[in-house]
């Protein structure tokens, strides 16, 4: 696993009909506190259809609709 530089400059974007896109180094922990591998850009599932939760696998395509606006 490559080293991810954790930074306070993190941006989270809600993709239309898709995942949360997290740009910037983050620490992501499972329910037991174990760190999950991340990259400088991490895609997190919002639809619940991923076979690799909490990460997005693209399983939402054509099956999930959600457009979030502030």
N, CA, C, O and CB atoms as a CASP TS submission, in Angstrom:
PFRMAT TS
TARGET T0000
AUTHOR 0000-0000-0000
METHOD Language model
MODEL 1
PARENT N/A
ATOM      1  N   UNK     1       0.846  -1.170   0.000  1.00  0.00           N
ATOM      2  CA  UNK     1       0.000   0.000   0.000  1.00  0.00           C
ATOM      3  C   UNK     1       0.893   1.235   0.000  1.00  0.00           C
ATOM      4  O   UNK     1       1.843   1.315   0.779  1.00  0.00           O
ATOM      5  CB  UNK     1      -0.963  -0.003   1.218  1.00  0.00           C
ATOM      6  N   UNK     2       0.594   2.196  -0.866  1.00  0.00           N
ATOM      7  CA  UNK     2       1.396   3.409  -0.928  1.00  0.00           C
ATOM      8  C   UNK     2       0.991   4.368   0.187  1.00  0.00           C
ATOM      9  O   UNK     2      -0.152   4.367   0.645  1.00  0.00           O
ATOM     10  CB  UNK     2       1.247   4.085  -2.300  1.00  0.00           C
ATOM     11  N   UNK     3       1.935   5.168   0.603  1.00  0.00           N
ATOM     12  CA  UNK     3       1.697   6.131   1.676  1.00  0.00           C
ATOM     13  C   UNK     3       0.830   7.273   1.156  1.00  0.00           C
ATOM     14  O   UNK     3       1.137   7.862   0.119  1.00  0.00           O
ATOM     15  CB  UNK     3       3.035   6.674   2.238  1.00  0.00           C
ATOM     16  N   UNK     4      -0.252   7.592   1.871  1.00  0.00           N
ATOM     17  CA  UNK     4      -1.122   8.705   1.529  1.00  0.00           C
ATOM     18  C   UNK     4      -0.782   9.858   2.452  1.00  0.00           C
ATOM     19  O   UNK     4      -0.746   9.694   3.671  1.00  0.00           O
ATOM     20  CB  UNK     4      -2.628   8.313   1.643  1.00  0.00           C
ATOM     21  N   UNK     5      -0.532  11.019   1.880  1.00  0.00           N
ATOM     22  CA  UNK     5      -0.231  12.195   2.688  1.00  0.00           C
ATOM     23  C   UNK     5      -1.544  12.778   3.200  1.00  0.00           C
ATOM     24  O   UNK     5      -2.357  13.275   2.420  1.00  0.00           O
ATOM     25  CB  UNK     5       0.574  13.256   1.868  1.00  0.00           C
ATOM     26  N   UNK     6      -1.746  12.715   4.508  1.00  0.00           N
ATOM     27  CA  UNK     6      -2.959  13.245   5.114  1.00  0.00           C
ATOM     28  C   UNK     6      -2.815  14.754   5.223  1.00  0.00           C
ATOM     29  O   UNK     6      -1.784  15.265   5.659  1.00  0.00           O
ATOM     30  CB  UNK     6      -3.228  12.603   6.511  1.00  0.00           C
ATOM     31  N   UNK     7      -3.858  15.450   4.823  1.00  0.00           N
ATOM     32  CA  UNK     7      -3.832  16.903   4.796  1.00  0.00           C
ATOM     33  C   UNK     7      -5.146  17.445   5.336  1.00  0.00           C
ATOM     34  O   UNK     7      -6.148  16.732   5.373  1.00  0.00           O
ATOM     35  CB  UNK     7      -3.573  17.423   3.368  1.00  0.00           C
ATOM     36  N   UNK     8      -5.141  18.689   5.748  1.00  0.00           N
ATOM     37  CA  UNK     8      -6.386  19.315   6.182  1.00  0.00           C
ATOM     38  C   UNK     8      -7.126  19.907   4.989  1.00  0.00           C
ATOM     39  O   UNK     8      -8.249  20.390   5.135  1.00  0.00           O
ATOM     40  CB  UNK     8      -6.108  20.403   7.233  1.00  0.00           C
ATOM     41  N   UNK     9      -6.518  19.876   3.830  1.00  0.00           N
ATOM     42  CA  UNK     9      -7.130  20.409   2.615  1.00  0.00           C
ATOM     43  C   UNK     9      -7.870  19.282   1.899  1.00  0.00           C
ATOM     44  O   UNK     9      -7.388  18.740   0.904  1.00  0.00           O
ATOM     45  CB  UNK     9      -6.059  21.053   1.681  1.00  0.00           C
ATOM     46  N   UNK    10      -9.041  18.941   2.417  1.00  0.00           N
ATOM     47  CA  UNK    10      -9.840  17.843   1.869  1.00  0.00           C
ATOM     48  C   UNK    10     -11.111  18.425   1.273  1.00  0.00           C
ATOM     49  O   UNK    10     -11.746  19.294   1.871  1.00  0.00           O
ATOM     50  CB  UNK    10     -10.174  16.776   2.965  1.00  0.00           C
ATOM     51  N   UNK    11     -11.479  17.943   0.091  1.00  0.00           N
ATOM     52  CA  UNK    11     -12.696  18.397  -0.587  1.00  0.00           C
ATOM     53  C   UNK    11     -13.567  17.177  -0.851  1.00  0.00           C
ATOM     54  O   UNK    11     -13.096  16.180  -1.397  1.00  0.00           O
ATOM     55  CB  UNK    11     -12.365  19.156  -1.926  1.00  0.00           C
ATOM     56  N   UNK    12     -14.849  17.257  -0.460  1.00  0.00           N
ATOM     57  CA  UNK    12     -15.800  16.175  -0.707  1.00  0.00           C
ATOM     58  C   UNK    12     -16.850  16.688  -1.680  1.00  0.00           C
ATOM     59  O   UNK    12     -17.503  17.700  -1.426  1.00  0.00           O
ATOM     60  CB  UNK    12     -16.460  15.671   0.624  1.00  0.00           C
ATOM     61  N   UNK    13     -17.006  15.981  -2.800  1.00  0.00           N
ATOM     62  CA  UNK    13     -17.976  16.350  -3.825  1.00  0.00           C
ATOM     63  C   UNK    13     -19.011  15.243  -3.942  1.00  0.00           C
ATOM     64  O   UNK    13     -18.666  14.063  -3.998  1.00  0.00           O
ATOM     65  CB  UNK    13     -17.281  16.606  -5.193  1.00  0.00           C
ATOM     66  N   UNK    14     -20.284  15.628  -3.979  1.00  0.00           N
ATOM     67  CA  UNK    14     -21.355  14.661  -4.188  1.00  0.00           C
ATOM     68  C   UNK    14     -21.607  14.590  -5.689  1.00  0.00           C
ATOM     69  O   UNK    14     -22.099  15.551  -6.280  1.00  0.00           O
ATOM     70  CB  UNK    14     -22.666  15.057  -3.397  1.00  0.00           C
ATOM     71  N   UNK    15     -21.275  13.464  -6.308  1.00  0.00           N
ATOM     72  CA  UNK    15     -21.460  13.301  -7.751  1.00  0.00           C
ATOM     73  C   UNK    15     -22.930  13.031  -8.053  1.00  0.00           C
ATOM     74  O   UNK    15     -23.571  12.228  -7.374  1.00  0.00           O
ATOM     75  CB  UNK    15     -20.571  12.151  -8.298  1.00  0.00           C
ATOM     76  N   UNK    16     -23.461  13.702  -9.071  1.00  0.00           N
ATOM     77  CA  UNK    16     -24.831  13.421  -9.495  1.00  0.00           C
ATOM     78  C   UNK    16     -24.967  11.940  -9.813  1.00  0.00           C
ATOM     79  O   UNK    16     -24.184  11.391 -10.587  1.00  0.00           O
ATOM     80  CB  UNK    16     -25.221  14.282 -10.724  1.00  0.00           C
ATOM     81  N   UNK    17     -25.959  11.298  -9.217  1.00  0.00           N
ATOM     82  CA  UNK    17     -26.248   9.878  -9.458  1.00  0.00           C
ATOM     83  C   UNK    17     -25.039   8.980  -9.215  1.00  0.00           C
ATOM     84  O   UNK    17     -24.931   7.910  -9.814  1.00  0.00           O
ATOM     85  CB  UNK    17     -26.739   9.686 -10.878  1.00  0.00           C
ATOM     86  N   UNK    18     -24.134   9.407  -8.344  1.00  0.00           N
ATOM     87  CA  UNK    18     -22.921   8.630  -8.123  1.00  0.00           C
ATOM     88  C   UNK    18     -22.378   8.761  -6.714  1.00  0.00           C
ATOM     89  O   UNK    18     -23.114   9.087  -5.782  1.00  0.00           O
ATOM     90  CB  UNK    18     -21.870   9.044  -9.097  1.00  0.00           C
ATOM     91  N   UNK    19     -21.080   8.503  -6.561  1.00  0.00           N
ATOM     92  CA  UNK    19     -20.466   8.412  -5.239  1.00  0.00           C
ATOM     93  C   UNK    19     -20.123   9.767  -4.625  1.00  0.00           C
ATOM     94  O   UNK    19     -20.297  10.818  -5.242  1.00  0.00           O
ATOM     95  CB  UNK    19     -19.227   7.583  -5.323  1.00  0.00           C
ATOM     96  N   UNK    20     -19.632   9.702  -3.393  1.00  0.00           N
ATOM     97  CA  UNK    20     -18.949  10.834  -2.785  1.00  0.00           C
ATOM     98  C   UNK    20     -17.513  10.767  -3.282  1.00  0.00           C
ATOM     99  O   UNK    20     -16.877   9.716  -3.207  1.00  0.00           O
ATOM    100  CB  UNK    20     -19.033  10.806  -1.197  1.00  0.00           C
ATOM    101  N   UNK    21     -17.004  11.872  -3.784  1.00  0.00           N
ATOM    102  CA  UNK    21     -15.632  11.926  -4.275  1.00  0.00           C
ATOM    103  C   UNK    21     -14.829  12.730  -3.257  1.00  0.00           C
ATOM    104  O   UNK    21     -15.067  13.922  -3.065  1.00  0.00           O
ATOM    105  CB  UNK    21     -15.549  12.567  -5.721  1.00  0.00           C
ATOM    106  N   UNK    22     -13.879  12.067  -2.610  1.00  0.00           N
ATOM    107  CA  UNK    22     -13.073  12.696  -1.570  1.00  0.00           C
ATOM    108  C   UNK    22     -11.684  12.959  -2.142  1.00  0.00           C
ATOM    109  O   UNK    22     -10.943  12.023  -2.441  1.00  0.00           O
ATOM    110  CB  UNK    22     -12.997  11.802  -0.285  1.00  0.00           C
ATOM    111  N   UNK    23     -11.335  14.237  -2.291  1.00  0.00           N
ATOM    112  CA  UNK    23     -10.017  14.635  -2.785  1.00  0.00           C
ATOM    113  C   UNK    23      -9.183  15.129  -1.621  1.00  0.00           C
ATOM    114  O   UNK    23      -9.604  16.009  -0.869  1.00  0.00           O
ATOM    115  CB  UNK    23     -10.133  15.728  -3.880  1.00  0.00           C
ATOM    116  N   UNK    24      -8.006  14.561  -1.479  1.00  0.00           N
ATOM    117  CA  UNK    24      -7.108  14.903  -0.384  1.00  0.00           C
ATOM    118  C   UNK    24      -6.881  13.670   0.471  1.00  0.00           C
ATOM    119  O   UNK    24      -7.731  12.782   0.528  1.00  0.00           O
ATOM    120  CB  UNK    24      -7.678  16.067   0.466  1.00  0.00           C
ATOM    121  N   UNK    25      -5.761  13.618   1.119  1.00  0.00           N
ATOM    122  CA  UNK    25      -5.441  12.459   1.941  1.00  0.00           C
ATOM    123  C   UNK    25      -6.337  12.367   3.162  1.00  0.00           C
ATOM    124  O   UNK    25      -6.511  13.353   3.878  1.00  0.00           O
ATOM    125  CB  UNK    25      -3.995  12.508   2.369  1.00  0.00           C
ATOM    126  N   UNK    26      -6.904  11.206   3.407  1.00  0.00           N
ATOM    127  CA  UNK    26      -7.777  10.994   4.563  1.00  0.00           C
ATOM    128  C   UNK    26      -7.409   9.690   5.260  1.00  0.00           C
ATOM    129  O   UNK    26      -6.807   8.795   4.666  1.00  0.00           O
ATOM    130  CB  UNK    26      -9.265  10.975   4.133  1.00  0.00           C
ATOM    131  N   UNK    27      -7.782   9.604   6.528  1.00  0.00           N
ATOM    132  CA  UNK    27      -7.747   8.339   7.256  1.00  0.00           C
ATOM    133  C   UNK    27      -9.186   7.848   7.283  1.00  0.00           C
ATOM    134  O   UNK    27     -10.066   8.559   7.768  1.00  0.00           O
ATOM    135  CB  UNK    27      -7.137   8.496   8.726  1.00  0.00           C
ATOM    136  N   UNK    28      -9.444   6.655   6.775  1.00  0.00           N
ATOM    137  CA  UNK    28     -10.781   6.075   6.745  1.00  0.00           C
ATOM    138  C   UNK    28     -10.746   4.814   7.593  1.00  0.00           C
ATOM    139  O   UNK    28      -9.972   3.897   7.322  1.00  0.00           O
ATOM    140  CB  UNK    28     -11.251   5.766   5.276  1.00  0.00           C
ATOM    141  N   UNK    29     -11.591   4.770   8.626  1.00  0.00           N
ATOM    142  CA  UNK    29     -11.581   3.657   9.565  1.00  0.00           C
ATOM    143  C   UNK    29     -12.857   2.837   9.444  1.00  0.00           C
ATOM    144  O   UNK    29     -13.931   3.384   9.192  1.00  0.00           O
ATOM    145  CB  UNK    29     -11.413   4.164  10.997  1.00  0.00           C
ATOM    146  N   UNK    30     -12.737   1.510   9.626  1.00  0.00           N
ATOM    147  CA  UNK    30     -13.921   0.656   9.641  1.00  0.00           C
ATOM    148  C   UNK    30     -14.557   0.704  11.029  1.00  0.00           C
ATOM    149  O   UNK    30     -14.085   1.430  11.904  1.00  0.00           O
ATOM    150  CB  UNK    30     -13.559  -0.807   9.249  1.00  0.00           C
ATOM    151  N   UNK    31     -15.616  -0.059  11.230  1.00  0.00           N
ATOM    152  CA  UNK    31     -16.351  -0.050  12.483  1.00  0.00           C
ATOM    153  C   UNK    31     -15.554  -0.507  13.686  1.00  0.00           C
ATOM    154  O   UNK    31     -15.946  -0.249  14.824  1.00  0.00           O
ATOM    155  CB  UNK    31     -17.541  -0.895  12.353  1.00  0.00           C
ATOM    156  N   UNK    32     -14.444  -1.183  13.452  1.00  0.00           N
ATOM    157  CA  UNK    32     -13.589  -1.650  14.546  1.00  0.00           C
ATOM    158  C   UNK    32     -12.360  -0.769  14.739  1.00  0.00           C
ATOM    159  O   UNK    32     -11.508  -1.059  15.579  1.00  0.00           O
ATOM    160  CB  UNK    32     -13.154  -3.078  14.289  1.00  0.00           C
ATOM    161  N   UNK    33     -12.270   0.311  13.955  1.00  0.00           N
ATOM    162  CA  UNK    33     -11.149   1.231  14.087  1.00  0.00           C
ATOM    163  C   UNK    33      -9.943   0.894  13.236  1.00  0.00           C
ATOM    164  O   UNK    33      -8.902   1.540  13.354  1.00  0.00           O
ATOM    165  CB  UNK    33     -10.735   1.287  15.489  1.00  0.00           C
ATOM    166  N   UNK    34     -10.069  -0.117  12.372  1.00  0.00           N
ATOM    167  CA  UNK    34      -8.970  -0.482  11.473  1.00  0.00           C
ATOM    168  C   UNK    34      -8.949   0.473  10.286  1.00  0.00           C
ATOM    169  O   UNK    34      -9.993   0.803   9.722  1.00  0.00           O
ATOM    170  CB  UNK    34      -9.110  -1.956  10.988  1.00  0.00           C
ATOM    171  N   UNK    35      -7.751   0.911   9.915  1.00  0.00           N
ATOM    172  CA  UNK    35      -7.636   1.841   8.797  1.00  0.00           C
ATOM    173  C   UNK    35      -7.792   1.114   7.469  1.00  0.00           C
ATOM    174  O   UNK    35      -7.170   0.079   7.229  1.00  0.00           O
ATOM    175  CB  UNK    35      -6.293   2.572   8.845  1.00  0.00           C
ATOM    176  N   UNK    36      -8.643   1.683   6.605  1.00  0.00           N
ATOM    177  CA  UNK    36      -8.850   1.145   5.261  1.00  0.00           C
ATOM    178  C   UNK    36      -7.916   1.872   4.296  1.00  0.00           C
ATOM    179  O   UNK    36      -7.610   3.045   4.506  1.00  0.00           O
ATOM    180  CB  UNK    36     -10.346   1.296   4.814  1.00  0.00           C
ATOM    181  N   UNK    37      -7.456   1.193   3.239  1.00  0.00           N
ATOM    182  CA  UNK    37      -6.560   1.844   2.281  1.00  0.00           C
ATOM    183  C   UNK    37      -7.301   2.910   1.475  1.00  0.00           C
ATOM    184  O   UNK    37      -8.418   2.685   1.011  1.00  0.00           O
ATOM    185  CB  UNK    37      -5.942   0.803   1.334  1.00  0.00           C
ATOM    186  N   UNK    38      -6.672   4.061   1.317  1.00  0.00           N
ATOM    187  CA  UNK    38      -7.247   5.137   0.512  1.00  0.00           C
ATOM    188  C   UNK    38      -6.189   5.652  -0.453  1.00  0.00           C
ATOM    189  O   UNK    38      -5.014   5.296  -0.365  1.00  0.00           O
ATOM    190  CB  UNK    38      -7.781   6.290   1.413  1.00  0.00           C
ATOM    191  N   UNK    39      -6.629   6.487  -1.364  1.00  0.00           N
ATOM    192  CA  UNK    39      -5.736   7.132  -2.328  1.00  0.00           C
ATOM    193  C   UNK    39      -5.922   8.639  -2.187  1.00  0.00           C
ATOM    194  O   UNK    39      -6.702   9.090  -1.349  1.00  0.00           O
ATOM    195  CB  UNK    39      -6.028   6.654  -3.806  1.00  0.00           C
ATOM    196  N   UNK    40      -5.220   9.410  -2.990  1.00  0.00           N
ATOM    197  CA  UNK    40      -5.394  10.860  -2.941  1.00  0.00           C
ATOM    198  C   UNK    40      -6.806  11.257  -3.359  1.00  0.00           C
ATOM    199  O   UNK    40      -7.313  12.288  -2.917  1.00  0.00           O
ATOM    200  CB  UNK    40      -4.365  11.552  -3.840  1.00  0.00           C
ATOM    201  N   UNK    41      -7.445  10.451  -4.206  1.00  0.00           N
ATOM    202  CA  UNK    41      -8.860  10.602  -4.527  1.00  0.00           C
ATOM    203  C   UNK    41      -9.535   9.281  -4.202  1.00  0.00           C
ATOM    204  O   UNK    41      -9.158   8.234  -4.728  1.00  0.00           O
ATOM    205  CB  UNK    41      -9.079  11.007  -6.034  1.00  0.00           C
ATOM    206  N   UNK    42     -10.536   9.337  -3.330  1.00  0.00           N
ATOM    207  CA  UNK    42     -11.247   8.142  -2.885  1.00  0.00           C
ATOM    208  C   UNK    42     -12.718   8.293  -3.232  1.00  0.00           C
ATOM    209  O   UNK    42     -13.306   9.352  -3.011  1.00  0.00           O
ATOM    210  CB  UNK    42     -11.058   7.908  -1.357  1.00  0.00           C
ATOM    211  N   UNK    43     -13.314   7.242  -3.773  1.00  0.00           N
ATOM    212  CA  UNK    43     -14.721   7.252  -4.165  1.00  0.00           C
ATOM    213  C   UNK    43     -15.505   6.387  -3.185  1.00  0.00           C
ATOM    214  O   UNK    43     -15.246   5.190  -3.059  1.00  0.00           O
ATOM    215  CB  UNK    43     -14.906   6.744  -5.631  1.00  0.00           C
ATOM    216  N   UNK    44     -16.470   7.001  -2.487  1.00  0.00           N
ATOM    217  CA  UNK    44     -17.247   6.296  -1.477  1.00  0.00           C
ATOM    218  C   UNK    44     -18.678   6.072  -1.958  1.00  0.00           C
ATOM    219  O   UNK    44     -19.320   6.982  -2.482  1.00  0.00           O
ATOM    220  CB  UNK    44     -17.245   7.077  -0.156  1.00  0.00           C
ATOM    221  N   UNK    45     -19.160   4.856  -1.774  1.00  0.00           N
ATOM    222  CA  UNK    45     -20.485   4.445  -2.235  1.00  0.00           C
ATOM    223  C   UNK    45     -21.592   5.212  -1.510  1.00  0.00           C
ATOM    224  O   UNK    45     -21.540   5.388  -0.293  1.00  0.00           O
ATOM    225  CB  UNK    45     -20.671   2.939  -2.031  1.00  0.00           C
ATOM    226  N   UNK    46     -22.600   5.668  -2.271  1.00  0.00           N
ATOM    227  CA  UNK    46     -23.808   6.269  -1.692  1.00  0.00           C
ATOM    228  C   UNK    46     -25.039   5.428  -1.968  1.00  0.00           C
ATOM    229  O   UNK    46     -26.075   5.631  -1.336  1.00  0.00           O
ATOM    230  CB  UNK    46     -24.016   7.674  -2.238  1.00  0.00           C
ATOM    231  N   UNK    47     -24.948   4.486  -2.899  1.00  0.00           N
ATOM    232  CA  UNK    47     -26.143   3.765  -3.343  1.00  0.00           C
ATOM    233  C   UNK    47     -26.399   2.472  -2.578  1.00  0.00           C
ATOM    234  O   UNK    47     -27.525   1.973  -2.564  1.00  0.00           O
ATOM    235  CB  UNK    47     -26.027   3.456  -4.801  1.00  0.00           C
ATOM    236  N   UNK    48     -25.367   1.928  -1.945  1.00  0.00           N
ATOM    237  CA  UNK    48     -25.513   0.666  -1.222  1.00  0.00           C
ATOM    238  C   UNK    48     -25.334  -0.564  -2.083  1.00  0.00           C
ATOM    239  O   UNK    48     -25.465  -1.680  -1.580  1.00  0.00           O
ATOM    240  CB  UNK    48     -26.843   0.613  -0.583  1.00  0.00           C
ATOM    241  N   UNK    49     -25.037  -0.404  -3.370  1.00  0.00           N
ATOM    242  CA  UNK    49     -24.924  -1.542  -4.284  1.00  0.00           C
ATOM    243  C   UNK    49     -23.497  -2.053  -4.461  1.00  0.00           C
ATOM    244  O   UNK    49     -23.291  -3.091  -5.090  1.00  0.00           O
ATOM    245  CB  UNK    49     -25.476  -1.164  -5.620  1.00  0.00           C
ATOM    246  N   UNK    50     -22.518  -1.348  -3.922  1.00  0.00           N
ATOM    247  CA  UNK    50     -21.116  -1.738  -4.086  1.00  0.00           C
ATOM    248  C   UNK    50     -20.832  -3.085  -3.438  1.00  0.00           C
ATOM    249  O   UNK    50     -21.345  -3.388  -2.360  1.00  0.00           O
ATOM    250  CB  UNK    50     -20.196  -0.674  -3.494  1.00  0.00           C
ATOM    251  N   UNK    51     -20.017  -3.884  -4.098  1.00  0.00           N
ATOM    252  CA  UNK    51     -19.578  -5.160  -3.528  1.00  0.00           C
ATOM    253  C   UNK    51     -18.306  -4.972  -2.695  1.00  0.00           C
ATOM    254  O   UNK    51     -17.772  -5.931  -2.138  1.00  0.00           O
ATOM    255  CB  UNK    51     -19.334  -6.196  -4.647  1.00  0.00           C
ATOM    256  N   UNK    52     -17.826  -3.715  -2.617  1.00  0.00           N
ATOM    257  CA  UNK    52     -16.595  -3.414  -1.879  1.00  0.00           C
ATOM    258  C   UNK    52     -16.806  -2.188  -0.986  1.00  0.00           C
ATOM    259  O   UNK    52     -15.979  -1.276  -0.966  1.00  0.00           O
ATOM    260  CB  UNK    52     -15.411  -3.176  -2.859  1.00  0.00           C
ATOM    261  N   UNK    53     -17.924  -2.175  -0.248  1.00  0.00           N
ATOM    262  CA  UNK    53     -18.236  -1.033   0.606  1.00  0.00           C
ATOM    263  C   UNK    53     -17.111  -0.799   1.612  1.00  0.00           C
ATOM    264  O   UNK    53     -16.537  -1.767   2.112  1.00  0.00           O
ATOM    265  CB  UNK    53     -19.576  -1.253   1.340  1.00  0.00           C
ATOM    266  N   UNK    54     -16.788   0.423   1.916  1.00  0.00           N
ATOM    267  CA  UNK    54     -17.503   1.655   1.611  1.00  0.00           C
ATOM    268  C   UNK    54     -17.098   2.284   0.281  1.00  0.00           C
ATOM    269  O   UNK    54     -17.515   3.401  -0.028  1.00  0.00           O
ATOM    270  CB  UNK    54     -17.286   2.640   2.709  1.00  0.00           C
ATOM    271  N   UNK    55     -16.294   1.580  -0.501  1.00  0.00           N
ATOM    272  CA  UNK    55     -15.801   2.136  -1.756  1.00  0.00           C
ATOM    273  C   UNK    55     -16.784   1.914  -2.899  1.00  0.00           C
ATOM    274  O   UNK    55     -17.505   0.917  -2.921  1.00  0.00           O
ATOM    275  CB  UNK    55     -14.457   1.525  -2.105  1.00  0.00           C
ATOM    276  N   UNK    56     -16.809   2.844  -3.844  1.00  0.00           N
ATOM    277  CA  UNK    56     -17.670   2.739  -5.019  1.00  0.00           C
ATOM    278  C   UNK    56     -17.042   1.795  -6.042  1.00  0.00           C
ATOM    279  O   UNK    56     -15.848   1.879  -6.328  1.00  0.00           O
ATOM    280  CB  UNK    56     -17.915   4.133  -5.646  1.00  0.00           C
ATOM    281  N   UNK    57     -17.857   0.901  -6.584  1.00  0.00           N
ATOM    282  CA  UNK    57     -17.401  -0.004  -7.644  1.00  0.00           C
ATOM    283  C   UNK    57     -18.050   0.320  -8.984  1.00  0.00           C
ATOM    284  O   UNK    57     -17.770  -0.338  -9.986  1.00  0.00           O
ATOM    285  CB  UNK    57     -17.699  -1.450  -7.265  1.00  0.00           C
ATOM    286  N   UNK    58     -18.916   1.331  -9.007  1.00  0.00           N
ATOM    287  CA  UNK    58     -19.631   1.673 -10.231  1.00  0.00           C
ATOM    288  C   UNK    58     -20.928   0.904 -10.392  1.00  0.00           C
ATOM    289  O   UNK    58     -21.588   1.023 -11.424  1.00  0.00           O
ATOM    290  CB  UNK    58     -18.756   1.424 -11.418  1.00  0.00           C
ATOM    291  N   UNK    59     -21.308   0.117  -9.393  1.00  0.00           N
ATOM    292  CA  UNK    59     -22.528  -0.693  -9.472  1.00  0.00           C
ATOM    293  C   UNK    59     -23.790   0.161  -9.555  1.00  0.00           C
ATOM    294  O   UNK    59     -24.850  -0.345  -9.925  1.00  0.00           O
ATOM    295  CB  UNK    59     -22.617  -1.614  -8.268  1.00  0.00           C
ATOM    296  N   UNK    60     -23.694   1.436  -9.219  1.00  0.00           N
ATOM    297  CA  UNK    60     -24.845   2.335  -9.215  1.00  0.00           C
ATOM    298  C   UNK    60     -25.314   2.719 -10.616  1.00  0.00           C
ATOM    299  O   UNK    60     -26.457   3.143 -10.787  1.00  0.00           O
ATOM    300  CB  UNK    60     -24.510   3.580  -8.443  1.00  0.00           C
ATOM    301  N   UNK    61     -24.468   2.581 -11.596  1.00  0.00           N
ATOM    302  CA  UNK    61     -24.762   3.097 -12.935  1.00  0.00           C
ATOM    303  C   UNK    61     -26.078   2.551 -13.467  1.00  0.00           C
ATOM    304  O   UNK    61     -26.259   1.343 -13.619  1.00  0.00           O
ATOM    305  CB  UNK    61     -23.631   2.749 -13.898  1.00  0.00           C
ATOM    306  N   UNK    62     -26.997   3.480 -13.748  1.00  0.00           N
ATOM    307  CA  UNK    62     -28.303   3.125 -14.281  1.00  0.00           C
ATOM    308  C   UNK    62     -29.284   2.628 -13.238  1.00  0.00           C
ATOM    309  O   UNK    62     -30.428   2.319 -13.568  1.00  0.00           O
ATOM    310  CB  UNK    62     -28.144   2.094 -15.323  1.00  0.00           C
ATOM    311  N   UNK    63     -28.852   2.544 -11.966  1.00  0.00           N
ATOM    312  CA  UNK    63     -29.714   1.997 -10.916  1.00  0.00           C
ATOM    313  C   UNK    63     -29.918   2.953  -9.745  1.00  0.00           C
ATOM    314  O   UNK    63     -30.720   2.669  -8.855  1.00  0.00           O
ATOM    315  CB  UNK    63     -29.135   0.706 -10.408  1.00  0.00           C
ATOM    316  N   UNK    64     -29.220   4.060  -9.729  1.00  0.00           N
ATOM    317  CA  UNK    64     -29.258   4.969  -8.583  1.00  0.00           C
ATOM    318  C   UNK    64     -29.407   6.390  -9.078  1.00  0.00           C
ATOM    319  O   UNK    64     -28.683   6.826  -9.974  1.00  0.00           O
ATOM    320  CB  UNK    64     -27.989   4.828  -7.712  1.00  0.00           C
ATOM    321  N   UNK    65     -30.354   7.116  -8.488  1.00  0.00           N
ATOM    322  CA  UNK    65     -30.555   8.509  -8.859  1.00  0.00           C
ATOM    323  C   UNK    65     -30.567   9.371  -7.611  1.00  0.00           C
ATOM    324  O   UNK    65     -31.348   9.130  -6.690  1.00  0.00           O
ATOM    325  CB  UNK    65     -31.863   8.686  -9.654  1.00  0.00           C
ATOM    326  N   UNK    66     -29.718  10.358  -7.579  1.00  0.00           N
ATOM    327  CA  UNK    66     -29.700  11.326  -6.490  1.00  0.00           C
ATOM    328  C   UNK    66     -28.886  12.523  -6.943  1.00  0.00           C
ATOM    329  O   UNK    66     -27.693  12.414  -7.227  1.00  0.00           O
ATOM    330  CB  UNK    66     -29.115  10.706  -5.179  1.00  0.00           C
ATOM    331  N   UNK    67     -29.547  13.663  -7.006  1.00  0.00           N
ATOM    332  CA  UNK    67     -28.880  14.907  -7.361  1.00  0.00           C
ATOM    333  C   UNK    67     -29.029  15.839  -6.164  1.00  0.00           C
ATOM    334  O   UNK    67     -30.139  16.239  -5.812  1.00  0.00           O
ATOM    335  CB  UNK    67     -29.481  15.545  -8.682  1.00  0.00           C
ATOM    336  N   UNK    68     -27.918  16.175  -5.550  1.00  0.00           N
ATOM    337  CA  UNK    68     -27.928  17.001  -4.342  1.00  0.00           C
ATOM    338  C   UNK    68     -27.525  18.424  -4.700  1.00  0.00           C
ATOM    339  O   UNK    68     -26.493  18.648  -5.333  1.00  0.00           O
ATOM    340  CB  UNK    68     -26.978  16.420  -3.258  1.00  0.00           C
ATOM    341  N   UNK    69     -28.343  19.377  -4.293  1.00  0.00           N
ATOM    342  CA  UNK    69     -28.034  20.790  -4.503  1.00  0.00           C
ATOM    343  C   UNK    69     -28.193  21.523  -3.181  1.00  0.00           C
ATOM    344  O   UNK    69     -29.106  21.232  -2.408  1.00  0.00           O
ATOM    345  CB  UNK    69     -28.952  21.415  -5.601  1.00  0.00           C
ATOM    346  N   UNK    70     -27.309  22.468  -2.924  1.00  0.00           N
ATOM    347  CA  UNK    70     -27.383  23.250  -1.674  1.00  0.00           C
ATOM    348  C   UNK    70     -28.474  24.293  -1.776  1.00  0.00           C
ATOM    349  O   UNK    70     -28.695  25.050  -0.831  1.00  0.00           O
ATOM    350  CB  UNK    70     -26.028  23.929  -1.359  1.00  0.00           C
TER
END
